[in-house]
Short mmCIF file of C-alpha atoms in Angstrom, two decimals:
data_model
loop_
_atom_site.label_atom_id
_atom_site.label_comp_id
_atom_site.label_asym_id
_atom_site.label_seq_id
_atom_site.Cartn_x
_atom_site.Cartn_y
_atom_site.Cartn_z
CA UNK H 1 -32.36 6.32 -15.18
CA UNK H 2 -29.50 7.05 -17.62
CA UNK H 3 -27.89 9.47 -15.06
CA UNK H 4 -27.91 6.92 -12.29
CA UNK H 5 -26.47 4.25 -14.59
CA UNK H 6 -23.72 6.67 -15.58
CA UNK H 7 -22.98 7.36 -11.96
CA UNK H 8 -22.83 3.66 -11.19
CA UNK H 9 -20.35 3.14 -14.05
CA UNK H 10 -18.17 5.94 -12.82
CA UNK H 11 -18.22 4.48 -9.24
CA UNK H 12 -17.41 1.08 -10.67
CA UNK H 13 -14.48 2.45 -12.69
CA UNK H 14 -12.99 3.90 -9.54
CA UNK H 15 -13.41 0.64 -7.65
CA UNK H 16 -16.25 1.90 -5.50
CA UNK H 17 -19.20 0.16 -7.08
CA UNK H 18 -21.63 -2.01 -5.14
CA UNK H 19 -20.63 -5.62 -4.49
CA UNK H 20 -23.99 -6.62 -2.95
CA UNK H 21 -24.99 -10.17 -3.70
CA UNK H 22 -28.33 -10.15 -1.91
CA UNK H 23 -30.37 -8.85 -4.80
CA UNK H 24 -28.69 -10.81 -7.61
CA UNK H 25 -31.68 -12.95 -8.58
CA UNK H 26 -30.20 -15.39 -11.02
CA UNK H 27 -28.16 -13.06 -13.16
CA UNK H 28 -24.52 -14.19 -13.02
CA UNK H 29 -23.24 -12.47 -16.13
CA UNK H 30 -21.10 -10.02 -14.15
CA UNK H 31 -19.11 -12.74 -12.46
CA UNK H 32 -16.75 -15.34 -13.92
CA UNK H 33 -18.85 -18.36 -15.06
CA UNK H 34 -17.50 -21.71 -13.92
CA UNK H 35 -18.50 -23.82 -16.91
CA UNK H 36 -15.87 -22.74 -19.39
CA UNK H 37 -12.83 -24.71 -20.60
CA UNK H 38 -10.16 -22.42 -19.10
CA UNK H 39 -9.21 -22.97 -15.47
CA UNK H 40 -10.65 -19.99 -13.51
CA UNK H 41 -7.57 -19.77 -11.25
CA UNK H 42 -5.25 -19.31 -14.22
CA UNK H 43 -7.57 -16.67 -15.77
CA UNK H 44 -7.76 -14.61 -12.56
CA UNK H 45 -4.09 -14.75 -11.83
CA UNK H 46 -3.40 -13.60 -15.41
CA UNK H 47 -5.56 -10.57 -14.67
CA UNK H 48 -3.68 -10.08 -11.39
CA UNK H 49 -0.29 -10.23 -13.03
CA UNK H 50 -1.46 -7.77 -15.70
CA UNK H 51 -2.51 -5.23 -13.06
CA UNK H 52 0.74 -5.64 -11.13
CA UNK H 53 2.99 -5.20 -14.16
CA UNK H 54 1.23 -2.00 -15.26
CA UNK H 55 1.13 -0.71 -11.72
CA UNK H 56 4.86 -1.21 -11.41
CA UNK H 57 5.56 0.64 -14.73
CA UNK H 58 3.33 3.59 -13.80
CA UNK H 59 4.73 3.99 -10.29
CA UNK H 60 8.29 3.62 -11.40
CA UNK H 61 7.88 6.41 -13.96
CA UNK H 62 6.05 8.58 -11.42
CA UNK H 63 8.80 8.09 -8.78
CA UNK H 64 11.57 8.84 -11.31
CA UNK H 65 9.96 12.12 -12.35
CA UNK H 66 9.45 13.09 -8.70
CA UNK H 67 13.07 12.28 -7.82
CA UNK H 68 14.23 14.81 -10.39
CA UNK H 69 12.13 17.51 -8.75
CA UNK H 70 13.27 16.50 -5.25
CA UNK H 71 16.81 17.10 -6.32
CA UNK H 72 15.95 20.51 -7.75
CA UNK H 73 13.63 21.82 -4.99
CA UNK H 74 14.86 20.20 -1.79
CA UNK H 75 11.27 19.53 -0.75
CA UNK H 76 10.93 17.03 2.13
CA UNK H 77 7.19 16.70 1.52
CA UNK H 78 7.88 15.59 -2.05
CA UNK H 79 10.75 13.41 -0.78
CA UNK H 80 8.21 11.65 1.53
CA UNK H 81 5.81 11.16 -1.33
CA UNK H 82 8.53 9.86 -3.63
CA UNK H 83 9.85 7.43 -0.95
CA UNK H 84 6.37 6.02 -0.67
CA UNK H 85 5.89 5.70 -4.39
CA UNK H 86 9.21 3.83 -4.61
CA UNK H 87 7.88 1.53 -1.86
CA UNK H 88 4.65 1.08 -3.81
CA UNK H 89 6.55 0.04 -6.93
CA UNK H 90 8.58 -2.43 -4.83
CA UNK H 91 5.40 -4.03 -3.53
CA UNK H 92 4.67 -5.25 -7.06
CA UNK H 93 7.50 -7.75 -6.76
CA UNK H 94 6.14 -9.91 -3.90
CA UNK H 95 2.63 -9.71 -5.39
CA UNK H 96 3.86 -10.91 -8.76
CA UNK H 97 5.74 -13.80 -7.14
CA UNK H 98 2.62 -14.68 -5.13
CA UNK H 99 0.35 -14.77 -8.14
CA UNK H 100 2.89 -16.86 -10.11
CA UNK H 101 3.13 -19.41 -7.21
CA UNK H 102 -0.65 -19.51 -6.83
CA UNK H 103 -0.86 -20.96 -10.36
CA UNK H 104 0.87 -24.14 -9.36
CA UNK H 105 -1.32 -27.19 -8.97
CA UNK H 106 -1.87 -28.87 -5.55
CA UNK H 107 0.73 -31.41 -4.50
CA UNK H 108 0.93 -34.15 -1.82
CA UNK H 109 2.54 -31.56 0.47
CA UNK H 110 0.43 -28.52 -0.42
CA UNK H 111 -2.94 -30.18 -0.95
CA UNK H 112 -4.78 -26.84 -1.20
CA UNK H 113 -2.19 -25.37 -3.58
CA UNK H 114 -0.10 -22.27 -2.84
CA UNK H 115 -2.87 -19.67 -2.71
CA UNK H 116 -1.94 -18.67 0.81
CA UNK H 117 1.26 -17.15 -0.57
CA UNK H 118 -0.90 -14.14 -1.47
CA UNK H 119 -1.49 -13.51 2.22
CA UNK H 120 2.22 -13.74 2.90
CA UNK H 121 2.76 -11.21 0.13
CA UNK H 122 0.22 -8.98 1.85
CA UNK H 123 2.27 -9.11 5.06
CA UNK H 124 5.48 -8.15 3.16
CA UNK H 125 3.59 -5.30 1.48
CA UNK H 126 2.46 -4.02 4.92
CA UNK H 127 6.07 -4.18 6.12
CA UNK H 128 7.25 -2.16 3.13
CA UNK H 129 4.54 0.45 3.71
CA UNK H 130 5.48 0.68 7.38
CA UNK H 131 9.22 1.11 6.60
CA UNK H 132 8.43 3.91 4.11
CA UNK H 133 6.28 5.66 6.72
CA UNK H 134 9.16 5.55 9.23
CA UNK H 135 11.69 6.94 6.73
CA UNK H 136 9.32 9.70 5.55
CA UNK H 137 8.51 10.66 9.12
CA UNK H 138 12.21 10.89 10.10
CA UNK H 139 12.93 13.07 7.17
CA UNK H 140 10.01 15.48 7.97
CA UNK H 141 10.99 15.79 11.65
CA UNK H 142 14.58 16.46 10.65
CA UNK H 143 13.49 19.25 8.31
CA UNK H 144 11.34 20.77 11.08
CA UNK H 145 14.35 20.91 13.33
CA UNK H 146 16.81 21.96 10.59
CA UNK H 147 14.80 24.07 8.10
CA UNK H 148 16.05 24.51 4.54
CA UNK H 149 14.97 26.72 1.64
CA UNK H 150 12.57 25.05 -0.82
CA UNK H 151 12.93 26.24 -4.45
CA UNK H 152 11.37 25.61 -7.92
CA UNK H 153 7.86 25.80 -6.43
CA UNK H 154 6.15 25.53 -9.80
CA UNK H 155 7.96 22.27 -10.59
CA UNK H 156 7.16 21.06 -7.03
CA UNK H 157 3.40 21.64 -7.55
CA UNK H 158 3.52 19.93 -10.95
CA UNK H 159 5.34 16.94 -9.42
CA UNK H 160 2.53 16.64 -6.82
CA UNK H 161 -0.07 16.56 -9.57
CA UNK H 162 1.90 13.94 -11.45
CA UNK H 163 2.02 11.89 -8.28
CA UNK H 164 -1.67 12.06 -7.82
CA UNK H 165 -2.45 11.02 -11.35
CA UNK H 166 0.04 8.14 -11.30
CA UNK H 167 -1.28 6.79 -7.96
CA UNK H 168 -4.92 7.10 -8.95
CA UNK H 169 -4.28 5.18 -12.12
CA UNK H 170 -2.60 2.42 -10.09
CA UNK H 171 -5.48 2.43 -7.56
CA UNK H 172 -8.03 1.91 -10.32
CA UNK H 173 -6.09 -0.99 -11.78
CA UNK H 174 -5.48 -2.80 -8.45
CA UNK H 175 -8.92 -2.27 -6.83
CA UNK H 176 -10.91 -3.25 -9.88
CA UNK H 177 -8.87 -6.36 -10.67
CA UNK H 178 -8.52 -7.23 -6.98
CA UNK H 179 -12.30 -7.27 -6.62
CA UNK H 180 -12.67 -9.32 -9.84
CA UNK H 181 -10.43 -12.05 -8.51
CA UNK H 182 -11.15 -11.58 -4.71
CA UNK H 183 -7.53 -10.82 -3.80
CA UNK H 184 -7.29 -9.10 -0.40
CA UNK H 185 -3.60 -8.26 -1.04
CA UNK H 186 -4.29 -6.55 -4.36
CA UNK H 187 -7.37 -4.60 -3.03
CA UNK H 188 -5.40 -3.48 0.02
CA UNK H 189 -2.52 -2.27 -2.14
CA UNK H 190 -5.02 -0.44 -4.37
CA UNK H 191 -6.48 1.54 -1.50
CA UNK H 192 -2.92 2.29 -0.37
CA UNK H 193 -2.20 3.74 -3.82
CA UNK H 194 -5.35 5.85 -3.65
CA UNK H 195 -4.25 7.34 -0.33
CA UNK H 196 -0.89 8.12 -1.89
CA UNK H 197 -2.65 10.03 -4.62
CA UNK H 198 -4.34 12.24 -2.09
CA UNK H 199 -1.08 12.79 -0.22
CA UNK H 200 0.52 13.87 -3.46
CA UNK H 201 -2.08 16.65 -3.66
CA UNK H 202 -0.92 17.69 -0.17
CA UNK H 203 2.52 18.35 -1.67
CA UNK H 204 0.85 20.95 -3.90
CA UNK H 205 -0.64 22.63 -0.83
CA UNK H 206 2.75 22.63 0.80
CA UNK H 207 4.26 24.31 -2.24
CA UNK H 208 1.48 26.94 -2.11
CA UNK H 209 2.19 27.54 1.59
CA UNK H 210 5.90 28.03 0.94
CA UNK H 211 5.03 30.41 -1.87
CA UNK H 212 2.96 32.44 0.58
CA UNK H 213 5.95 32.70 2.91
CA UNK H 214 5.26 29.93 5.39
CA UNK H 215 8.52 27.96 5.15
CA UNK H 216 7.45 25.23 7.61
CA UNK H 217 4.50 24.27 5.37
CA UNK H 218 6.68 21.77 3.50
CA UNK H 219 7.83 19.71 6.48
CA UNK H 220 4.41 19.89 8.10
CA UNK H 221 2.86 18.43 4.95
CA UNK H 222 5.60 15.76 5.06
CA UNK H 223 4.42 14.80 8.53
CA UNK H 224 0.75 14.75 7.50
CA UNK H 225 1.70 12.43 4.64
CA UNK H 226 3.47 10.20 7.13
CA UNK H 227 0.38 10.00 9.34
CA UNK H 228 -1.71 9.09 6.29
CA UNK H 229 0.76 6.26 5.54
CA UNK H 230 0.46 4.92 9.08
CA UNK H 231 -3.34 4.88 8.69
CA UNK H 232 -3.09 2.78 5.54
CA UNK H 233 -0.71 0.41 7.30
CA UNK H 234 -3.42 -0.27 9.84
CA UNK H 235 -6.16 -0.71 7.28
CA UNK H 236 -4.11 -3.08 5.11
CA UNK H 237 -2.74 -5.13 8.01
CA UNK H 238 -6.25 -5.68 9.39
CA UNK H 239 -7.55 -6.89 6.05
CA UNK H 240 -4.60 -9.32 5.35
CA UNK H 241 -4.41 -10.65 8.93
CA UNK H 242 -8.15 -11.35 8.98
CA UNK H 243 -7.73 -13.69 6.04
CA UNK H 244 -4.55 -15.29 7.43
CA UNK H 245 -6.57 -16.19 10.55
CA UNK H 246 -9.28 -17.77 8.38
CA UNK H 247 -11.64 -14.81 8.75
CA UNK H 248 -14.30 -14.09 6.17
CA UNK H 249 -16.62 -11.21 5.61
CA UNK H 250 -20.11 -11.65 7.20
CA UNK H 251 -21.70 -11.53 3.77
CA UNK H 252 -19.94 -14.86 2.84
CA UNK H 253 -21.86 -16.92 5.41
CA UNK H 254 -25.01 -14.98 4.47
CA UNK H 255 -24.50 -15.95 0.82
CA UNK H 256 -24.18 -19.66 1.91
CA UNK H 257 -27.48 -19.58 3.69
CA UNK H 258 -29.09 -17.65 0.79
CA UNK H 259 -27.97 -20.40 -1.62
CA UNK H 260 -29.38 -23.12 0.77
CA UNK H 261 -32.71 -21.34 0.75
CA UNK H 262 -33.04 -22.52 -2.88
CA UNK H 263 -32.91 -26.13 -1.68
CA UNK H 264 -35.86 -26.52 0.69
CA UNK H 265 -35.05 -30.04 1.65
CA UNK H 266 -31.70 -29.04 3.06
CA UNK H 267 -31.26 -27.43 6.51
CA UNK H 268 -27.86 -26.02 7.37
CA UNK H 269 -26.47 -27.26 10.62
CA UNK H 270 -23.02 -25.74 10.33
CA UNK H 271 -21.35 -23.52 7.73
CA UNK H 272 -17.67 -22.62 7.62
CA UNK H 273 -15.67 -20.83 4.96
CA UNK H 274 -12.14 -19.50 4.48
CA UNK H 275 -10.10 -17.90 1.80
CA UNK H 276 -7.15 -19.67 0.24
CA UNK H 277 -5.58 -16.81 -1.66
CA UNK H 278 -8.30 -15.30 -3.82
CA UNK H 279 -10.41 -18.49 -3.89
CA UNK H 280 -13.08 -19.41 -1.36
CA UNK H 281 -13.44 -22.83 0.28
CA UNK H 282 -16.64 -23.79 2.15
CA UNK H 283 -17.41 -26.66 4.44
CA UNK H 284 -21.18 -27.18 5.13
CA UNK H 285 -23.07 -29.70 7.23
CA UNK H 286 -26.76 -30.13 6.45
CA UNK H 287 -29.62 -32.16 7.94
CA UNK H 288 -32.31 -33.88 5.91
CA UNK H 289 -35.34 -36.01 6.77
CA UNK H 290 -34.28 -39.29 8.46
CA UNK H 291 -36.71 -41.26 6.35
CA UNK H 292 -35.02 -40.22 3.06
CA UNK H 293 -33.15 -42.89 1.14
CA UNK H 294 -29.39 -42.39 0.72
CA UNK H 295 -29.72 -41.72 -2.97
CA UNK H 296 -32.18 -38.88 -2.31
CA UNK H 297 -29.94 -37.36 0.38
CA UNK H 298 -27.07 -37.33 -2.18
CA UNK H 299 -29.27 -35.55 -4.69
CA UNK H 300 -29.96 -32.84 -2.11
CA UNK H 301 -26.27 -32.36 -1.29
CA UNK H 302 -25.51 -32.13 -5.03
CA UNK H 303 -28.28 -29.63 -5.53
CA UNK H 304 -26.93 -27.48 -2.71
CA UNK H 305 -23.41 -27.62 -4.20
CA UNK H 306 -24.89 -26.45 -7.50
CA UNK H 307 -26.63 -23.53 -5.90
CA UNK H 308 -23.49 -22.55 -4.00
CA UNK H 309 -21.44 -22.35 -7.16
CA UNK H 310 -24.16 -20.44 -8.97
CA UNK H 311 -24.54 -17.85 -6.21
CA UNK H 312 -20.86 -17.47 -5.21
CA UNK H 313 -18.49 -16.97 -8.18
CA UNK H 314 -15.39 -16.87 -5.97
CA UNK H 315 -16.14 -20.29 -4.62
CA UNK H 316 -13.42 -22.81 -5.57
CA UNK H 317 -14.51 -25.84 -3.48
CA UNK H 318 -17.58 -26.78 -1.47
CA UNK H 319 -17.68 -29.75 0.87
CA UNK H 320 -21.36 -30.44 1.55
CA UNK H 321 -21.90 -33.36 4.02
CA UNK H 322 -24.72 -34.84 6.07
CA UNK H 323 -24.59 -33.95 9.78
CA UNK H 324 -24.86 -36.76 12.30
CA UNK H 325 -27.87 -36.95 14.56
CA UNK H 326 -26.02 -35.45 17.61
CA UNK H 327 -24.91 -32.40 15.63
CA UNK H 328 -28.41 -31.88 14.38
CA UNK H 329 -29.88 -32.00 17.88
CA UNK H 330 -27.26 -29.54 19.20
CA UNK H 331 -28.11 -27.19 16.34
CA UNK H 332 -31.87 -27.40 17.18
CA UNK H 333 -31.17 -26.78 20.88
CA UNK H 334 -28.97 -23.66 20.13
CA UNK H 335 -31.58 -22.41 17.62
CA UNK H 336 -34.36 -22.57 20.28
CA UNK H 337 -32.19 -20.92 22.90
CA UNK H 338 -31.37 -18.15 20.49
CA UNK H 339 -35.05 -17.45 19.77
CA UNK H 340 -36.06 -17.85 23.46
CA UNK H 341 -38.30 -20.92 23.06
#
């Protein structure tokens, strides 16, 4: 239906569209195709750098406008929001460095390249967010203990709306591009920017509370913003640390088995995967009929590699090997125990 398609497009624009790969069939037009001339890594990092640059510009302008209103109004809630926006703009620097380093070719020392620098950038970003939360919380508590008059309430509300619009624009950039290039650091920072947009609206509520005569509304909103920042610290840290520890989403292994289902002669004995930056590396052991000639077994492994690249656009390397007899027997034994036979 046209309405449902419009809704899907709106969700996709805001970075909330479906990423389900189970019902893809053989339509791969939405993902980057791997048979072009341009190196996929360079293309995706160019997109990442583009998102980072514009995010930095938008957040820098937003923070500058808010700082003017902070000086006029004395609002600690807006100060907390501004501190966090400055922190957000600062996070663009380690991300930009990480994407530039990720473009370097593998070397004898770094045989997988420098894609893992993105994960280090994610850790730095989490640290910056945590620091901004501590500063904002301190300022809000100090204002609760030592109340001050908040003025220029109209400008204060306008600054909150500007903060929301600026952060939402940044969130759209980072989440959409982060999903396109499978960068956990960029996606995590995008969701952080989205939370900042909502906290900017809380500044508007604080201004309204002060206008109604409740002077403590401003520092209370500042504390609520601080709690929201701590929440995004947890969310972002969990995502980045999972990848640093070679964790992958459950759907990744499911996609590997789904691709193998298109090669009936191959039976997966072991499947492993890990992210190196925003590119996926897979190591798969398969079993084939013992009576097959070596040349036929090689054709099966090549067919599985082809299916993996067709079904998993983020895949950068796939090592498909034949499992030895002992590994195959262990797999069969574990399979029978799992099914209670």
